[in-house]
Amino acid sequence: MNLIVAVDRNWAIGKGGDQLVYIPADLKHFKALTTGHPVILGRKTLTTFPGGKPLKGRPNLILSRNPDFAPEGAEVFPDLDALLARAPEDSFVIGGASVYRALLDRCGTAYVTKIEAEYPADCWFPNLDEDPAWETVEESEPMEHEGLPFRYVTYRRIK
Ligand SMILES: NC(=O)c1ccc[n+]([C@@H]2O[C@H](COP(=O)([O-])OP(=O)(O)OC[C@H]3O[C@@H](n4cnc5c(N)ncnc54)[C@H](OP(=O)(O)O)[C@@H]3O)[C@@H](O)[C@H]2O)c1
């Protein structure tokens, strides 16, 4: 399983239920990597998408304990076991914080967008640079969006 996440310098990923920042090139990068693969997300992350609707071109596998939650165009799972029974190996975990936490150990590759800034935040991703279970295998050249530097770093699980 893979995961994809955008973090700031402190590995912060969100505030007040939304993303820290939207970088158009990063959204394209996210789309290019995930299209054609199932995406796994929590119910709260769905609300951050345009119109609160599932992403197109990808099976959307959503975790929610609410039995009445049934968004059109998505499959909803009440727990991790039900999700894992259905999720193929090429799935991408796309957040949020609780779902990354729950599934990090199942992921072999992490596609991390590193944004060179520090934002006020209320949720974080584990710092993979400090985790001996992960190594960096690829790093893009630095890029910039309206003066905001960012880059793509790929990590692979080594144990
Ligand atoms: N920077 C990034 O790359 C990135 C990516 C995605 C999200 N985010 C940010 O992350 C934040 C949201 O994260 P979050 O942790 O608050 O919410 P979340 O993980 O998106 O969703 C949490 C919800 O998912 C369901 N859920 C989670 N684990 C479950 C389990 N084991 N079994 C059944 N249902 C489960 C529950 O839904 P019910 O309450 O319906 O039961 C829970 O309330 C936002 O700020 C968002 O913008 C950042």
Short mmCIF file of C-alpha atoms and ligand atoms in Angstrom, two decimals:
data_model
loop_
_atom_site.label_atom_id
_atom_site.label_comp_id
_atom_site.label_asym_id
_atom_site.label_seq_id
_atom_site.Cartn_x
_atom_site.Cartn_y
_atom_site.Cartn_z
CA MET A 1 0.00 0.00 0.00
CA ASN A 2 1.13 3.58 -0.67
CA LEU A 3 0.42 6.87 1.01
CA ILE A 4 0.55 10.43 -0.19
CA VAL A 5 0.67 13.49 2.04
CA ALA A 6 1.69 17.16 2.04
CA VAL A 7 3.55 18.34 5.13
CA ASP A 8 5.09 21.56 6.33
CA ARG A 9 8.50 21.84 8.05
CA ASN A 10 6.98 20.47 11.26
CA TRP A 11 5.15 17.64 9.47
CA ALA A 12 1.87 19.50 10.08
CA ILE A 13 -0.90 18.51 7.64
CA GLY A 14 -4.06 20.43 8.54
CA LYS A 15 -5.91 23.00 10.58
CA GLY A 16 -9.60 23.45 11.37
CA GLY A 17 -10.55 20.49 9.18
CA ASP A 18 -8.83 21.84 6.07
CA GLN A 19 -5.47 21.65 4.31
CA LEU A 20 -2.73 24.09 5.32
CA VAL A 21 -2.27 25.38 1.78
CA TYR A 22 -3.30 24.45 -1.77
CA ILE A 23 -0.50 24.31 -4.34
CA PRO A 24 -1.89 23.74 -7.87
CA ALA A 25 1.19 21.82 -9.09
CA ASP A 26 0.94 19.55 -6.06
CA LEU A 27 -2.75 18.87 -6.76
CA LYS A 28 -1.75 17.81 -10.30
CA HIS A 29 1.02 15.63 -8.91
CA PHE A 30 -1.50 14.03 -6.51
CA LYS A 31 -3.91 13.42 -9.39
CA ALA A 32 -1.21 11.92 -11.63
CA LEU A 33 -0.03 9.51 -8.95
CA THR A 34 -3.43 8.38 -7.67
CA THR A 35 -5.64 8.27 -10.78
CA GLY A 36 -6.54 4.69 -11.62
CA HIS A 37 -5.80 3.49 -8.09
CA PRO A 38 -8.15 3.18 -5.13
CA VAL A 39 -7.84 6.00 -2.59
CA ILE A 40 -8.43 5.38 1.12
CA LEU A 41 -9.64 8.26 3.25
CA GLY A 42 -11.47 9.23 6.39
CA ARG A 43 -14.93 10.76 6.36
CA LYS A 44 -13.61 14.17 7.44
CA THR A 45 -11.12 14.40 4.57
CA LEU A 46 -13.96 13.86 2.09
CA THR A 47 -15.48 17.14 3.27
CA THR A 48 -12.33 18.99 2.09
CA PHE A 49 -12.86 17.93 -1.54
CA PRO A 50 -14.71 20.18 -4.02
CA GLY A 51 -18.41 19.87 -3.22
CA GLY A 52 -17.54 17.27 -0.56
CA LYS A 53 -17.70 14.70 -3.36
CA PRO A 54 -15.51 11.61 -3.95
CA LEU A 55 -12.58 11.96 -6.35
CA LYS A 56 -13.25 10.95 -9.95
CA GLY A 57 -11.34 8.22 -11.80
CA ARG A 58 -10.47 6.33 -8.64
CA PRO A 59 -12.46 4.01 -6.37
CA ASN A 60 -12.96 6.02 -3.15
CA LEU A 61 -12.78 3.77 -0.07
CA ILE A 62 -13.98 5.80 2.90
CA LEU A 63 -13.82 4.97 6.60
CA SER A 64 -16.80 6.01 8.75
CA ARG A 65 -18.49 4.49 11.77
CA ASN A 66 -21.73 6.23 10.82
CA PRO A 67 -24.01 3.58 9.25
CA ASP A 68 -26.12 6.32 7.60
CA PHE A 69 -23.14 7.85 5.77
CA ALA A 70 -23.47 6.75 2.14
CA PRO A 71 -22.03 9.29 -0.32
CA GLU A 72 -22.73 8.58 -3.98
CA GLY A 73 -19.72 7.26 -5.88
CA ALA A 74 -17.87 5.87 -2.86
CA GLU A 75 -17.68 2.71 -0.78
CA VAL A 76 -17.90 3.18 2.98
CA PHE A 77 -16.28 0.84 5.53
CA PRO A 78 -17.16 0.78 9.24
CA ASP A 79 -13.74 -0.44 10.40
CA LEU A 80 -10.19 -1.20 9.29
CA ASP A 81 -10.76 -4.95 8.88
CA ALA A 82 -13.62 -4.42 6.45
CA LEU A 83 -11.54 -1.89 4.53
CA LEU A 84 -8.41 -4.04 4.38
CA ALA A 85 -10.41 -7.02 3.11
CA ARG A 86 -11.33 -4.92 0.07
CA ALA A 87 -8.36 -2.57 -0.47
CA PRO A 88 -5.86 -3.77 -3.12
CA GLU A 89 -2.11 -3.44 -2.69
CA ASP A 90 -1.91 -0.53 -5.17
CA SER A 91 -4.24 1.64 -3.03
CA PHE A 92 -3.17 5.09 -1.84
CA VAL A 93 -3.89 6.23 1.70
CA ILE A 94 -4.74 9.93 1.31
CA GLY A 95 -5.60 10.97 4.88
CA GLY A 96 -6.51 12.48 7.15
CA ALA A 97 -4.43 12.29 10.28
CA SER A 98 -6.38 9.43 11.89
CA VAL A 99 -6.30 7.29 8.75
CA TYR A 100 -2.57 7.89 8.16
CA ARG A 101 -1.95 6.85 11.78
CA ALA A 102 -4.05 3.71 11.42
CA LEU A 103 -2.50 2.55 8.14
CA LEU A 104 1.11 3.82 8.16
CA ASP A 105 2.43 0.40 9.21
CA ARG A 106 0.76 -1.19 6.18
CA CYS A 107 2.36 1.22 3.69
CA GLY A 108 5.58 0.49 1.82
CA THR A 109 5.97 3.75 -0.07
CA ALA A 110 5.23 7.30 1.08
CA TYR A 111 4.99 10.18 -1.41
CA VAL A 112 5.57 13.31 0.65
CA THR A 113 5.25 16.88 -0.57
CA LYS A 114 7.48 18.93 1.69
CA ILE A 115 6.43 22.56 1.95
CA GLU A 116 9.17 24.85 3.23
CA ALA A 117 7.04 26.88 5.61
CA GLU A 118 5.60 26.63 9.12
CA TYR A 119 1.84 26.95 9.56
CA PRO A 120 -0.44 27.04 12.59
CA ALA A 121 -1.85 23.50 12.68
CA ASP A 122 -3.89 21.02 14.68
CA CYS A 123 -2.87 17.74 13.07
CA TRP A 124 0.42 16.19 12.05
CA PHE A 125 1.96 13.27 10.19
CA PRO A 126 4.72 11.19 11.84
CA ASN A 127 8.21 12.53 10.99
CA LEU A 128 9.59 9.92 8.59
CA ASP A 129 13.07 11.52 8.68
CA GLU A 130 13.31 10.48 12.32
CA ASP A 131 11.82 7.01 11.81
CA PRO A 132 14.48 4.33 11.19
CA ALA A 133 11.84 2.20 9.45
CA TRP A 134 11.89 4.59 6.46
CA GLU A 135 14.53 5.79 4.01
CA THR A 136 14.47 8.47 1.32
CA VAL A 137 14.71 6.96 -2.16
CA GLU A 138 13.98 9.95 -4.39
CA GLU A 139 13.89 13.71 -4.06
CA SER A 140 12.76 16.22 -6.67
CA GLU A 141 14.41 19.52 -7.45
CA PRO A 142 13.03 22.36 -5.33
CA MET A 143 9.98 24.07 -6.88
CA GLU A 144 8.07 27.20 -6.01
CA HIS A 145 4.45 28.39 -5.98
CA GLU A 146 4.02 32.15 -5.54
CA GLY A 147 7.27 32.29 -3.61
CA LEU A 148 6.47 29.21 -1.51
CA PRO A 149 9.19 26.57 -1.91
CA PHE A 150 8.23 22.87 -1.95
CA ARG A 151 9.59 19.54 -3.20
CA TYR A 152 8.57 15.92 -3.59
CA VAL A 153 10.30 13.29 -1.48
CA THR A 154 9.66 9.56 -1.82
CA TYR A 155 10.27 7.30 1.17
CA ARG A 156 10.41 3.51 1.20
CA ARG A 157 9.90 1.26 4.19
CA ILE A 158 13.07 -0.67 5.00
CA LYS A 159 11.71 -2.68 7.92
N1 LIG B 1 -1.81 17.55 4.13
C1 LIG B 1 -2.38 16.48 3.61
O1 LIG B 1 -1.81 15.82 2.73
C2 LIG B 1 -3.74 16.06 4.10
C3 LIG B 1 -4.41 15.00 3.47
C4 LIG B 1 -5.67 14.64 3.95
C5 LIG B 1 -6.22 15.32 5.02
N2 LIG B 1 -5.55 16.34 5.59
C6 LIG B 1 -6.10 17.06 6.75
O2 LIG B 1 -6.32 16.14 7.81
C7 LIG B 1 -7.38 16.67 8.63
C8 LIG B 1 -8.43 15.60 8.82
O3 LIG B 1 -7.87 14.53 9.56
P1 LIG B 1 -8.74 13.84 10.73
O4 LIG B 1 -7.86 12.83 11.42
O5 LIG B 1 -9.37 14.91 11.55
O6 LIG B 1 -9.94 13.18 9.93
P2 LIG B 1 -9.99 11.96 8.86
O7 LIG B 1 -8.93 10.95 9.20
O8 LIG B 1 -10.04 12.49 7.49
O9 LIG B 1 -11.44 11.38 9.16
C9 LIG B 1 -11.75 10.94 10.46
C10 LIG B 1 -13.03 10.16 10.38
O10 LIG B 1 -12.82 8.96 9.61
C11 LIG B 1 -13.53 7.89 10.19
N3 LIG B 1 -12.57 6.90 10.71
C12 LIG B 1 -11.26 7.09 10.98
N4 LIG B 1 -10.71 5.93 11.41
C13 LIG B 1 -11.69 5.00 11.38
C14 LIG B 1 -11.75 3.61 11.69
N5 LIG B 1 -10.65 2.93 12.12
N6 LIG B 1 -12.92 2.97 11.54
C15 LIG B 1 -14.01 3.62 11.09
N7 LIG B 1 -14.03 4.93 10.78
C16 LIG B 1 -12.88 5.61 10.93
C17 LIG B 1 -14.38 8.50 11.32
O11 LIG B 1 -15.57 8.95 10.66
P3 LIG B 1 -17.00 9.11 11.42
O12 LIG B 1 -16.82 10.26 12.35
O13 LIG B 1 -17.97 9.34 10.31
O14 LIG B 1 -17.22 7.79 12.13
C18 LIG B 1 -13.52 9.68 11.73
O15 LIG B 1 -14.24 10.70 12.41
C19 LIG B 1 -7.93 17.89 7.89
O16 LIG B 1 -7.35 19.07 8.43
C20 LIG B 1 -7.45 17.68 6.47
O17 LIG B 1 -7.35 18.86 5.73
C21 LIG B 1 -4.30 16.73 5.16
#
